[in-house]
Amino acid sequence: IPGTAVTEILEGDIETALAAASQSDLDIMALRPAADGGGPDLELVTRMVTLTRSSCLFTGDAGTESALA
């Protein structure tokens, strides 16, 4: 990420905050499981791409890794 990158911190629910945020070149977000436990929440993915009006990178992990280890 270049040194000229800008970080925005917004408060409130995610959908309202994203709709009010400046458009970015790339949004990085956590990919959560679907409510039915059957894999990633693809409805969330579609909604977030629409709300951000930007390219999105969704990340996920097994929950067993630690950046501090």
Coordinates of N, CA and C in Angstrom, one line a residue:
I1 N 0.9 -1.2 0.0 CA 0.0 0.0 0.0 C 0.9 1.2 0.0
P2 N 0.7 2.1 -0.9 CA 1.6 3.3 -1.0 C 1.4 4.2 0.2
G3 N 2.5 5.0 0.4 CA 2.5 6.0 1.5 C 1.4 7.1 1.4
T4 N 1.0 7.3 0.1 CA 0.0 8.3 -0.1 C -1.5 7.8 0.2
A5 N -1.6 6.5 0.5 CA -2.9 6.0 0.8 C -3.6 6.7 2.0
V6 N -4.9 6.8 1.9 CA -5.7 7.5 3.0 C -6.5 6.4 3.6
T7 N -6.6 6.4 5.0 CA -7.4 5.5 5.7 C -8.6 6.3 6.3
E8 N -9.8 5.8 6.1 CA -11.0 6.5 6.7 C -11.5 5.5 7.8
I9 N -11.9 6.1 8.9 CA -12.6 5.4 10.0 C -14.0 6.0 10.1
L10 N -15.0 5.2 9.9 CA -16.4 5.7 10.0 C -17.1 4.9 11.1
E11 N -18.0 5.6 11.8 CA -18.8 4.9 12.8 C -20.2 4.7 12.3
G12 N -20.9 3.7 12.9 CA -22.3 3.4 12.6 C -22.3 2.0 11.9
D13 N -23.5 1.7 11.5 CA -23.7 0.3 10.8 C -22.9 0.4 9.5
I14 N -22.5 -0.8 9.1 CA -21.6 -0.9 7.9 C -22.2 -0.4 6.6
E15 N -23.5 -0.6 6.4 CA -24.1 -0.2 5.2 C -24.2 1.3 5.1
T16 N -24.6 1.9 6.2 CA -24.7 3.4 6.2 C -23.4 4.0 6.0
A17 N -22.4 3.5 6.7 CA -21.0 4.1 6.7 C -20.4 3.9 5.3
L18 N -20.6 2.8 4.6 CA -20.1 2.6 3.3 C -20.7 3.5 2.3
A19 N -22.0 3.7 2.4 CA -22.8 4.5 1.5 C -22.3 6.0 1.6
A20 N -21.8 6.4 2.8 CA -21.4 7.8 3.0 C -19.9 8.0 2.8
A21 N -19.2 6.9 2.7 CA -17.7 7.0 2.5 C -17.3 7.5 1.1
S22 N -16.1 8.0 1.1 CA -15.5 8.4 -0.2 C -15.3 7.1 -1.1
Q23 N -15.4 7.3 -2.4 CA -15.1 6.1 -3.2 C -13.6 5.9 -3.2
S24 N -13.2 4.6 -3.1 CA -11.8 4.3 -3.0 C -11.4 3.5 -4.2
D25 N -10.1 3.2 -4.3 CA -9.6 2.3 -5.4 C -9.8 0.9 -5.0
L26 N -9.7 0.6 -3.7 CA -9.8 -0.8 -3.2 C -10.3 -0.8 -1.8
D27 N -11.3 -1.7 -1.5 CA -11.8 -1.9 -0.2 C -11.5 -3.3 0.2
I28 N -10.9 -3.4 1.4 CA -10.5 -4.8 2.0 C -11.4 -5.0 3.1
M29 N -12.2 -6.2 3.0 CA -13.2 -6.5 4.1 C -13.1 -8.0 4.4
A30 N -13.5 -8.3 5.6 CA -13.6 -9.7 6.1 C -14.8 -10.4 5.4
L31 N -14.6 -11.6 5.0 CA -15.6 -12.4 4.4 C -16.2 -13.3 5.5
R32 N -17.4 -13.1 5.9 CA -18.0 -13.9 6.9 C -18.8 -15.1 6.4
P33 N -19.0 -16.1 7.2 CA -19.8 -17.2 6.8 C -21.3 -16.8 6.6
A34 N -22.0 -17.5 5.7 CA -23.4 -17.3 5.5 C -24.2 -17.7 6.8
A35 N -25.4 -17.1 7.0 CA -26.2 -17.4 8.2 C -26.5 -18.9 8.3
D36 N -26.6 -19.6 7.2 CA -27.0 -21.0 7.2 C -25.7 -21.9 7.4
G37 N -24.5 -21.3 7.5 CA -23.3 -22.0 7.7 C -22.8 -22.8 6.5
G38 N -23.4 -22.5 5.4 CA -23.1 -23.2 4.2 C -22.0 -22.6 3.3
G39 N -21.1 -21.9 3.8 CA -20.0 -21.3 3.0 C -20.1 -19.8 3.2
P40 N -19.3 -19.0 2.3 CA -19.3 -17.6 2.4 C -20.6 -16.9 2.1
D41 N -20.8 -15.8 2.7 CA -22.0 -15.0 2.6 C -21.9 -14.2 1.3
L42 N -22.3 -14.8 0.2 CA -22.2 -14.2 -1.1 C -23.2 -13.0 -1.3
E43 N -24.3 -13.0 -0.6 CA -25.2 -11.9 -0.6 C -24.5 -10.7 0.0
L44 N -23.8 -10.9 1.0 CA -23.0 -9.7 1.6 C -22.0 -9.2 0.6
V45 N -21.3 -10.1 -0.1 CA -20.3 -9.7 -1.1 C -20.9 -8.8 -2.1
T46 N -22.0 -9.2 -2.7 CA -22.7 -8.4 -3.7 C -23.2 -7.1 -3.1
R47 N -23.7 -7.1 -1.9 CA -24.2 -5.8 -1.3 C -23.0 -4.8 -1.1
M48 N -21.9 -5.4 -0.6 CA -20.7 -4.5 -0.3 C -20.1 -3.9 -1.6
V49 N -20.0 -4.7 -2.6 CA -19.5 -4.1 -3.9 C -20.4 -3.0 -4.4
T50 N -21.7 -3.2 -4.3 CA -22.7 -2.2 -4.7 C -22.6 -0.9 -3.9
L51 N -22.5 -1.1 -2.6 CA -22.4 0.0 -1.7 C -21.1 0.8 -1.8
T52 N -20.0 0.2 -2.0 CA -18.7 0.9 -2.0 C -18.5 1.5 -3.4
R53 N -19.1 1.0 -4.4 CA -18.8 1.5 -5.8 C -17.4 1.4 -6.2
S54 N -16.7 0.4 -5.6 CA -15.2 0.2 -5.8 C -14.9 -1.3 -5.9
S55 N -13.7 -1.6 -6.3 CA -13.2 -3.0 -6.2 C -13.1 -3.4 -4.8
C56 N -13.4 -4.6 -4.5 CA -13.4 -5.1 -3.1 C -12.5 -6.4 -3.1
L57 N -11.7 -6.5 -2.0 CA -11.0 -7.7 -1.7 C -11.5 -8.3 -0.4
F58 N -12.1 -9.5 -0.5 CA -12.6 -10.1 0.7 C -11.6 -11.1 1.3
T59 N -11.4 -11.1 2.6 CA -10.4 -12.0 3.2 C -11.1 -12.9 4.2
G60 N -10.5 -14.0 4.4 CA -11.0 -14.9 5.4 C -9.8 -15.7 6.0
D61 N -10.1 -16.3 7.2 CA -9.1 -17.1 7.8 C -9.8 -18.2 8.6
A62 N -9.0 -19.2 9.1 CA -9.5 -20.3 9.8 C -9.7 -19.9 11.3
G63 N -9.2 -18.8 11.7 CA -9.4 -18.3 13.1 C -8.3 -18.9 14.0
T64 N -7.3 -19.6 13.4 CA -6.3 -20.3 14.2 C -4.9 -19.6 14.1
E65 N -4.8 -18.6 13.1 CA -3.6 -17.9 12.9 C -3.5 -16.7 13.8
S66 N -2.2 -16.3 14.0 CA -2.0 -15.1 14.8 C -0.9 -14.3 14.2
A67 N -1.1 -13.0 14.0 CA -0.1 -12.2 13.5 C 1.0 -11.9 14.5
L68 N 0.7 -12.2 15.8 CA 1.6 -11.9 16.9 C 2.5 -13.1 17.1
A69 N 2.2 -14.3 16.6 CA 3.0 -15.5 16.8 C 4.3 -15.5 16.1

